[in-house]
Amino acid sequence: MSPFKNPVASWSDGTLGLLSHGYAWLPNRMRAETGGTVRTRLLGRQTVALRGPEAVGFFYDEQHVVRASALPDPVLDTLFGQGAVHTLDGDAHRARRAMFTALLKAPDAPAVLAGHVGWRWREAVAGWGRDRVVLFDESARVLALAVCDWVGVPLTGPAAAELAHDCTAMVDGFATPGPRHLRARRARARQEEALTRTVEGVRERPEPDLKSSALETLAWHRGPDGDPLDPRTAAVELLNVIRPTVAIAWFATFAAHAMHRWPHQRDLLRSEAEKGYAEAFAHEVRRFYPFAPFVGGLAARDLTWQGEDITQGTLVLLDLYGQNHDPALWDHPYRFDPHRFLSGAESLDHLIAQGGGDPAAGHRCPGEDITVTALAVLATELAGLDFAVPDQDLTIPLSRMPTLPRSGFELSLS
C-alpha cells in the first residue's frame, strides 16, 4: 500500500485543536488539505476525516466502517447507553434498527407526535403570562411531555421538568470532560433506572398480541435469539427515543434565533402562502445552525479512499457540519434561505444534519421525519406568537459543542 503524504505532519494530534475550535476545527482542516481528506490523531488514535456525497456512501457501508467498538464508554455512559442500537453491527444492528424504523417511520408517527407537540406547546404558552422565559428550557419541557404522551410513558409536570433537564444534560455533556460530562453520566443513570422500572411494570402484565405503544413495543422486543431484551437494555432504547426528541429543543431555539435575526422569516411562516414552507424552514435550520460536528466509526479492514490508504482500526470521521456548509453543494451556504428546499435546486440528499446513508439500509436517523415535523410545528407556533426579545447575549460560540445562543434565547409575550 502506498504511504500517506508527509506522514509525520499528517498524524499530528488534533485533540486540543478540536477542543479549542469546536465545529470549525474539521472544516478548517479540510480547507487546508488539497486532497479533501484530513489525517490526524484524536486522543492518540489515528484518525481519517472525509467529506462529500461519495464519502457518505463510503462511510455508511458496513463493509467499510463499523460502529460496535467505535463508541467509547464515556459516550455510551452519557449519550447512547450501554447495549444501544448504536453499538451494534451486522444482523443484531439490522434487527434492532428494524424495530426502531417500524416505530419512528410508521406513516402516522410524525403527525401523531406533532399533535402532542402542538397541544403541549399551547398549554405551556398559556402559563407564561408576561414573565421572561428561556425558550430552550421551555421547548425541552414541552418536547419531554409530548414524546412521553406519544410513547406511552406517564409523566407529570415535575417529572417532565426533570426528564427534560436530564435529556439535555446527556446531549450537552457527552463530548466534553469535566462537570458537564459528570452531569450527563448522572442524568443517564437516573433516567435509565426510572425507565427500567417502567419496563418491568409493563412486563408484569401478559404480553399483548397487539402492542399499543412504543413503550410496549420496546418492552417486549425480541432480538435475533428470540428472547426479550433485558429490562435495562429496553430502558436504554426507550430513552433513545425520548432523548433525541427532547433534543429538538436545540433546533427550536435556533429557529427562534433565525426569526429574530431575519424577521421576514416570521412573516413567511405566518402567511402560509407557500405550501411546505414550514418544513423547508425546518430543513434550513438543521442545515445552517451547528448541532453534530461529525460522526465516527472504525475502519472494518484495510481500505482505500480516493487513493489514500486507511488501515484497519483507524477512526474514520464524516464531516457533517462542513458538508452542510460546503459551497460545492450549496449556493451561498452561509445565507439562511429555506427556499433552497422548495426550489429543488439543492438536494436533501446532501443534508446530513442527523447522519446520512440509505434511510432503509444505512444509519441515517430513522427519527429524521419526526424531527422535521415537530420542528415545523414549533416554528409555526412560535412565529404566531406576539413576543418580545429582551436585550441578551445571543452569540452562538462555535468553540462549544453542542452550542446554543448563550442566553438560551429569552423572550416574553407582548
Coordinates of C-alpha atoms in Angstrom, one line a residue:
M1 CA 0.0 0.0 0.0
S2 CA 1.2 3.5 -0.8
P3 CA 2.1 5.6 2.3
F4 CA 0.3 8.8 3.2
K5 CA 1.9 12.0 2.1
N6 CA 4.1 13.6 4.8
P7 CA 3.0 11.1 7.5
V8 CA 4.6 12.9 10.4
A9 CA 2.6 16.1 9.8
S10 CA -0.5 14.1 8.8
W11 CA -0.7 12.2 12.1
S12 CA -0.1 15.1 14.5
D13 CA -2.7 15.0 17.3
G14 CA -5.7 17.3 16.8
T15 CA -7.4 16.8 20.1
L16 CA -6.5 20.2 21.5
G17 CA -7.5 21.8 18.2
L18 CA -10.9 20.1 18.4
L19 CA -11.5 21.2 22.0
S20 CA -10.4 24.8 21.2
H21 CA -12.1 25.3 17.9
G22 CA -15.1 23.0 18.1
Y23 CA -17.3 23.0 14.9
A24 CA -14.7 25.0 13.0
W25 CA -11.8 22.5 13.6
L26 CA -12.6 19.9 10.9
P27 CA -13.8 22.3 8.2
N28 CA -10.7 24.4 8.7
R29 CA -8.5 21.3 8.4
M30 CA -10.4 20.3 5.3
R31 CA -9.8 23.6 3.7
A32 CA -6.1 23.3 4.4
E33 CA -5.8 19.9 2.8
T34 CA -5.8 19.8 -1.0
G35 CA -6.9 16.2 -1.2
G36 CA -10.1 16.7 0.7
T37 CA -9.0 14.2 3.4
V38 CA -7.7 15.0 6.8
R39 CA -5.3 12.7 8.6
T40 CA -4.7 13.4 12.3
R41 CA -4.9 11.8 15.7
L42 CA -7.6 12.1 18.3
L43 CA -6.7 11.1 21.8
G44 CA -3.6 9.5 20.3
R45 CA -5.7 7.4 17.8
Q46 CA -5.0 7.5 14.1
T47 CA -8.0 9.3 12.5
V48 CA -9.1 10.0 8.9
A49 CA -11.8 12.5 8.2
L50 CA -13.9 12.5 5.0
R51 CA -16.4 14.8 3.4
G52 CA -18.8 14.8 0.5
P53 CA -21.7 12.8 -1.1
E54 CA -19.4 10.0 -2.1
A55 CA -17.8 9.9 1.4
V56 CA -21.3 9.5 2.9
G57 CA -21.9 6.3 0.9
F58 CA -18.4 5.1 1.7
F59 CA -18.8 5.8 5.4
Y60 CA -22.2 4.1 5.8
D61 CA -21.2 0.9 4.0
E62 CA -20.8 -1.7 6.8
Q63 CA -18.0 -3.4 4.8
H64 CA -16.0 -0.2 5.3
V65 CA -16.9 1.3 8.7
V66 CA -18.2 -0.4 11.8
R67 CA -19.7 1.1 15.0
A68 CA -19.7 -1.7 17.6
S69 CA -16.3 -0.8 19.0
A70 CA -16.1 2.8 17.8
L71 CA -18.1 4.5 20.6
P72 CA -16.0 4.9 23.7
D73 CA -17.5 4.3 27.1
P74 CA -17.8 8.0 28.0
V75 CA -20.1 8.5 25.1
L76 CA -22.1 5.3 25.8
D77 CA -22.5 6.3 29.5
T78 CA -23.9 9.7 28.6
L79 CA -25.5 9.9 25.1
F80 CA -26.5 6.4 23.8
G81 CA -26.3 3.9 26.7
Q82 CA -24.5 0.6 27.0
G83 CA -26.0 -2.0 24.7
A84 CA -27.8 0.6 22.5
V85 CA -28.5 0.0 18.8
H86 CA -25.7 2.5 18.0
T87 CA -23.2 -0.1 19.3
L88 CA -24.3 -2.9 17.1
D89 CA -23.3 -4.1 13.6
G90 CA -24.5 -6.8 11.3
D91 CA -27.6 -8.9 12.0
A92 CA -28.0 -7.6 15.5
H93 CA -28.0 -4.0 14.3
R94 CA -30.4 -4.7 11.5
A95 CA -32.9 -6.4 13.8
R96 CA -32.8 -3.7 16.4
R97 CA -32.9 -1.0 13.8
A98 CA -35.9 -2.6 12.1
M99 CA -37.8 -2.2 15.3
F100 CA -36.9 1.5 15.6
T101 CA -37.8 2.1 11.9
A102 CA -41.2 0.5 12.3
L103 CA -41.8 2.8 15.3
L104 CA -40.4 6.0 14.0
K105 CA -41.3 5.7 10.3
A106 CA -44.8 4.5 10.7
P107 CA -47.0 6.5 8.3
D108 CA -48.8 8.3 11.1
A109 CA -45.9 8.7 13.6
P110 CA -44.8 12.2 12.7
A111 CA -48.4 13.6 12.6
V112 CA -49.3 11.9 15.9
L113 CA -46.3 13.3 17.7
A114 CA -46.8 16.7 16.1
G115 CA -50.3 16.8 17.5
H116 CA -48.9 16.2 21.0
V117 CA -46.2 18.8 20.5
G118 CA -48.7 21.4 19.4
W119 CA -51.0 20.7 22.3
R120 CA -48.3 20.7 24.9
W121 CA -46.8 23.9 23.4
R122 CA -50.1 25.8 23.6
E123 CA -50.6 24.5 27.2
A124 CA -47.2 25.8 28.2
V125 CA -47.6 29.2 26.5
A126 CA -50.9 29.7 28.4
G127 CA -49.0 29.6 31.6
W128 CA -46.2 32.0 30.7
G129 CA -48.0 35.3 31.5
R130 CA -45.7 38.3 31.0
D131 CA -42.7 36.8 32.6
R132 CA -39.4 36.2 30.7
V133 CA -39.0 32.6 29.8
V134 CA -35.9 30.8 28.4
L135 CA -37.1 29.2 25.2
F136 CA -34.6 26.4 25.3
D137 CA -35.8 25.2 28.7
E138 CA -39.4 25.6 27.8
S139 CA -39.1 23.8 24.5
A140 CA -37.3 20.9 26.2
R141 CA -40.1 20.5 28.7
V142 CA -42.8 20.7 26.0
L143 CA -41.0 18.0 24.0
A144 CA -40.5 15.8 27.0
L145 CA -44.2 15.8 27.8
A146 CA -45.1 15.4 24.1
V147 CA -42.8 12.4 23.4
C148 CA -43.9 10.7 26.6
D149 CA -47.5 11.1 25.6
W150 CA -46.6 9.5 22.3
V151 CA -44.6 6.6 23.6
G152 CA -47.0 5.8 26.4
V153 CA -44.9 6.7 29.4
P154 CA -47.0 8.5 32.1
L155 CA -45.4 11.8 33.0
T156 CA -46.4 14.6 35.4
G157 CA -45.2 18.2 35.4
P158 CA -42.3 17.9 37.9
A159 CA -41.2 14.7 36.3
A160 CA -41.3 16.3 32.9
A161 CA -39.0 19.1 34.1
E162 CA -36.5 16.6 35.5
L163 CA -36.7 14.4 32.3
A164 CA -36.1 17.5 30.1
H165 CA -33.2 18.6 32.2
D166 CA -31.6 15.2 32.2
C167 CA -32.0 14.6 28.5
T168 CA -30.5 18.0 27.6
A169 CA -27.7 17.3 30.1
M170 CA -26.9 14.0 28.3
V171 CA -26.5 15.8 25.0
D172 CA -24.7 18.7 26.5
G173 CA -22.1 16.7 28.3
F174 CA -21.3 13.7 26.2
A175 CA -18.4 15.2 24.2
T176 CA -16.6 17.3 26.9
P177 CA -14.6 16.5 30.0
G178 CA -15.3 18.0 33.4
P179 CA -18.6 18.9 35.2
R180 CA -20.8 18.8 32.1
H181 CA -19.7 15.2 31.5
L182 CA -20.3 14.2 35.1
R183 CA -23.8 15.7 35.0
A184 CA -24.5 13.8 31.8
R185 CA -23.5 10.5 33.3
R186 CA -25.6 11.1 36.4
A187 CA -28.6 12.1 34.2
R188 CA -28.5 9.0 32.1
A189 CA -28.1 6.7 35.1
R190 CA -31.1 8.4 36.8
Q191 CA -33.4 8.1 33.7
E192 CA -32.3 4.5 32.9
E193 CA -33.1 3.5 36.4
A194 CA -36.6 5.1 36.2
L195 CA -37.4 3.7 32.8
T196 CA -36.2 0.2 33.8
R197 CA -38.8 0.2 36.5
T198 CA -41.3 1.4 33.9
V199 CA -40.4 -1.5 31.6
E200 CA -40.6 -4.0 34.4
G201 CA -44.1 -2.7 35.2
V202 CA -45.2 -3.4 31.7
R203 CA -43.8 -6.9 31.9
E204 CA -45.8 -7.7 35.0
R205 CA -48.8 -7.8 32.7
P206 CA -49.3 -10.5 30.0
E207 CA -47.7 -9.7 26.7
P208 CA -50.4 -8.3 24.4
D209 CA -50.8 -9.6 20.8
L210 CA -51.0 -6.1 19.5
K211 CA -48.6 -3.5 21.0
S212 CA -50.5 -0.3 21.6
S213 CA -47.5 2.0 22.3
A214 CA -43.8 2.4 21.7
L215 CA -43.3 1.5 25.4
E216 CA -45.0 -1.9 24.9
T217 CA -43.1 -2.5 21.7
L218 CA -39.7 -1.9 23.3
A219 CA -40.6 -3.7 26.5
W220 CA -41.4 -6.9 24.5
H221 CA -38.9 -6.5 21.6
R222 CA -37.1 -9.7 20.9
G223 CA -33.6 -9.9 19.4
P224 CA -32.3 -12.5 16.9
D225 CA -32.1 -15.1 19.7
G226 CA -35.9 -14.8 20.2
D227 CA -35.6 -13.5 23.8
P228 CA -36.8 -10.2 25.1
L229 CA -34.2 -7.6 25.8
D230 CA -33.2 -7.4 29.4
P231 CA -35.1 -4.6 31.1
R232 CA -32.2 -2.3 31.3
T233 CA -31.4 -2.5 27.6
A234 CA -35.1 -2.0 26.8
A235 CA -34.9 1.2 29.0
V236 CA -31.8 2.3 27.2
E237 CA -33.6 2.0 23.8
L238 CA -36.7 3.7 25.2
L239 CA -34.5 6.6 26.3
N240 CA -33.0 6.6 22.8
V241 CA -36.5 7.5 21.5
I242 CA -37.1 10.1 24.2
R243 CA -33.7 11.8 24.4
P244 CA -33.4 12.8 20.7
T245 CA -36.9 14.1 20.7
V246 CA -36.2 16.3 23.6
A247 CA -33.0 17.4 21.8
I248 CA -35.2 19.1 19.1
A249 CA -35.1 21.9 21.7
W250 CA -31.7 22.9 20.2
F251 CA -33.3 23.3 16.8
A252 CA -36.3 25.1 18.2
T253 CA -34.0 27.6 19.8
F254 CA -32.1 28.1 16.6
A255 CA -35.4 28.6 14.8
A256 CA -36.2 31.5 17.2
H257 CA -32.8 32.9 16.6
A258 CA -33.4 32.8 12.8
M259 CA -36.7 34.6 13.2
H260 CA -35.2 37.3 15.3
R261 CA -32.2 37.8 13.0
W262 CA -34.3 37.7 9.8
P263 CA -37.8 39.0 10.9
H264 CA -39.3 38.3 7.4
Q265 CA -39.0 34.6 8.2
R266 CA -41.7 35.0 10.8
D267 CA -43.9 36.7 8.2
L268 CA -43.4 33.9 5.8
L269 CA -44.2 31.2 8.4
R270 CA -47.3 33.1 9.5
S271 CA -48.6 33.7 6.0
E272 CA -48.6 30.0 4.9
A273 CA -48.6 31.5 1.3
E274 CA -46.0 28.9 0.2
K275 CA -47.0 25.3 0.7
G276 CA -44.4 23.4 2.6
Y277 CA -42.6 26.5 3.8
A278 CA -42.5 25.4 7.5
E279 CA -40.9 22.1 6.5
A280 CA -38.4 23.9 4.3
F281 CA -37.6 26.3 7.2
A282 CA -37.0 23.3 9.5
H283 CA -34.6 21.8 7.0
E284 CA -32.7 25.0 6.7
V285 CA -32.4 25.4 10.4
R286 CA -30.9 21.9 10.6
R287 CA -28.5 22.8 7.7
F288 CA -27.5 26.3 8.7
Y289 CA -27.1 26.0 12.5
P290 CA -24.4 23.8 14.2
F291 CA -25.5 20.7 16.0
A292 CA -23.5 17.5 15.4
P293 CA -20.0 18.3 14.1
F294 CA -19.2 14.8 12.7
V295 CA -19.9 11.1 13.2
G296 CA -17.3 8.4 13.6
G297 CA -16.6 4.7 13.2
L298 CA -13.7 2.3 12.8
A299 CA -12.3 1.0 9.5
A300 CA -13.5 -2.6 9.3
R301 CA -10.5 -3.6 7.2
D302 CA -7.6 -2.0 5.2
L303 CA -9.3 0.4 2.9
T304 CA -8.5 2.9 0.1
W305 CA -10.3 6.2 -0.2
Q306 CA -9.5 8.4 -3.2
G307 CA -6.1 6.9 -3.5
E308 CA -5.3 7.2 0.3
D309 CA -4.8 4.1 2.4
I310 CA -6.8 3.7 5.6
T311 CA -5.5 1.0 7.9
Q312 CA -8.0 -1.4 9.7
G313 CA -9.0 0.0 13.1
T314 CA -8.4 3.7 12.1
L315 CA -11.0 6.1 13.4
V316 CA -13.0 7.4 10.4
L317 CA -14.9 10.7 10.7
L318 CA -17.6 12.0 8.4
D319 CA -17.7 15.8 8.4
L320 CA -21.3 16.8 9.0
Y321 CA -21.0 20.5 9.7
G322 CA -18.6 21.0 6.9
Q323 CA -20.7 19.2 4.3
N324 CA -23.8 21.2 5.3
H325 CA -21.8 24.4 4.5
D326 CA -19.8 23.2 1.5
P327 CA -20.0 25.8 -1.3
A328 CA -19.6 22.9 -3.8
L329 CA -23.0 21.6 -2.7
W330 CA -24.9 24.7 -1.5
D331 CA -25.5 28.0 -3.2
H332 CA -24.4 30.7 -0.7
P333 CA -24.0 28.2 2.2
Y334 CA -23.8 30.9 4.9
R335 CA -27.0 32.5 3.8
F336 CA -30.2 31.4 5.7
D337 CA -32.6 30.6 2.9
P338 CA -35.4 28.0 3.3
H339 CA -36.3 28.5 -0.3
R340 CA -33.4 26.3 -1.3
F341 CA -35.5 23.3 -0.2
L342 CA -38.6 24.5 -2.1
S343 CA -37.0 25.2 -5.5
G344 CA -35.5 21.7 -5.8
A345 CA -32.2 23.3 -6.9
E346 CA -30.4 21.8 -3.9
S347 CA -30.8 18.2 -2.8
L348 CA -32.0 17.0 0.5
D349 CA -29.7 14.0 -0.1
H350 CA -26.7 16.4 0.7
L351 CA -28.2 17.4 4.0
I352 CA -26.7 15.3 6.7
A353 CA -27.6 17.1 9.9
Q354 CA -28.5 13.8 11.5
G355 CA -26.3 11.4 9.6
G356 CA -26.7 10.1 6.1
G357 CA -26.8 6.9 4.0
D358 CA -29.7 5.0 2.6
P359 CA -32.7 5.5 5.0
A360 CA -33.7 1.9 4.6
A361 CA -30.4 0.2 4.9
G362 CA -27.9 2.7 6.3
H363 CA -27.5 4.6 9.5
R364 CA -29.5 7.7 8.6
C365 CA -31.5 8.6 11.7
P366 CA -35.0 6.9 11.4
G367 CA -36.4 9.7 13.5
E368 CA -35.5 12.4 11.0
D369 CA -39.1 12.8 9.7
I370 CA -40.3 13.2 13.3
T371 CA -37.6 15.8 13.9
V372 CA -38.6 17.8 10.9
T373 CA -42.3 17.6 11.5
A374 CA -42.0 18.5 15.2
L375 CA -39.7 21.4 14.4
A376 CA -42.0 22.7 11.7
V377 CA -44.9 22.7 14.3
L378 CA -42.8 24.5 16.9
A379 CA -41.5 27.1 14.4
T380 CA -45.1 27.8 13.1
E381 CA -46.4 28.1 16.7
L382 CA -43.5 30.4 17.6
A383 CA -44.0 32.6 14.6
G384 CA -47.6 33.0 15.5
L385 CA -46.8 34.4 19.0
D386 CA -46.6 38.1 19.6
F387 CA -43.4 38.1 21.7
A388 CA -40.5 40.5 22.5
V389 CA -36.9 39.6 22.7
P390 CA -35.2 41.5 25.6
D391 CA -31.5 42.5 25.5
Q392 CA -29.3 39.4 26.0
D393 CA -26.3 37.6 24.7
L394 CA -27.4 35.8 21.6
T395 CA -24.0 34.9 20.3
I396 CA -23.5 31.2 19.3
P397 CA -20.0 30.1 20.2
L398 CA -18.6 27.6 17.7
S399 CA -16.0 26.5 20.2
R400 CA -18.7 24.9 22.4
M401 CA -20.2 21.6 21.4
P402 CA -23.1 21.3 21.3
T403 CA -23.7 25.0 21.1
L404 CA -26.7 27.4 21.7
P405 CA -27.2 31.1 21.9
R406 CA -25.5 31.9 25.2
S407 CA -28.8 33.1 26.8
G408 CA -30.8 30.1 25.7
F409 CA -33.0 32.7 23.9
E410 CA -35.1 34.6 26.4
L411 CA -38.4 36.0 25.3
S412 CA -41.6 37.5 26.8
L413 CA -45.1 37.7 25.5
S414 CA -46.0 41.2 24.4

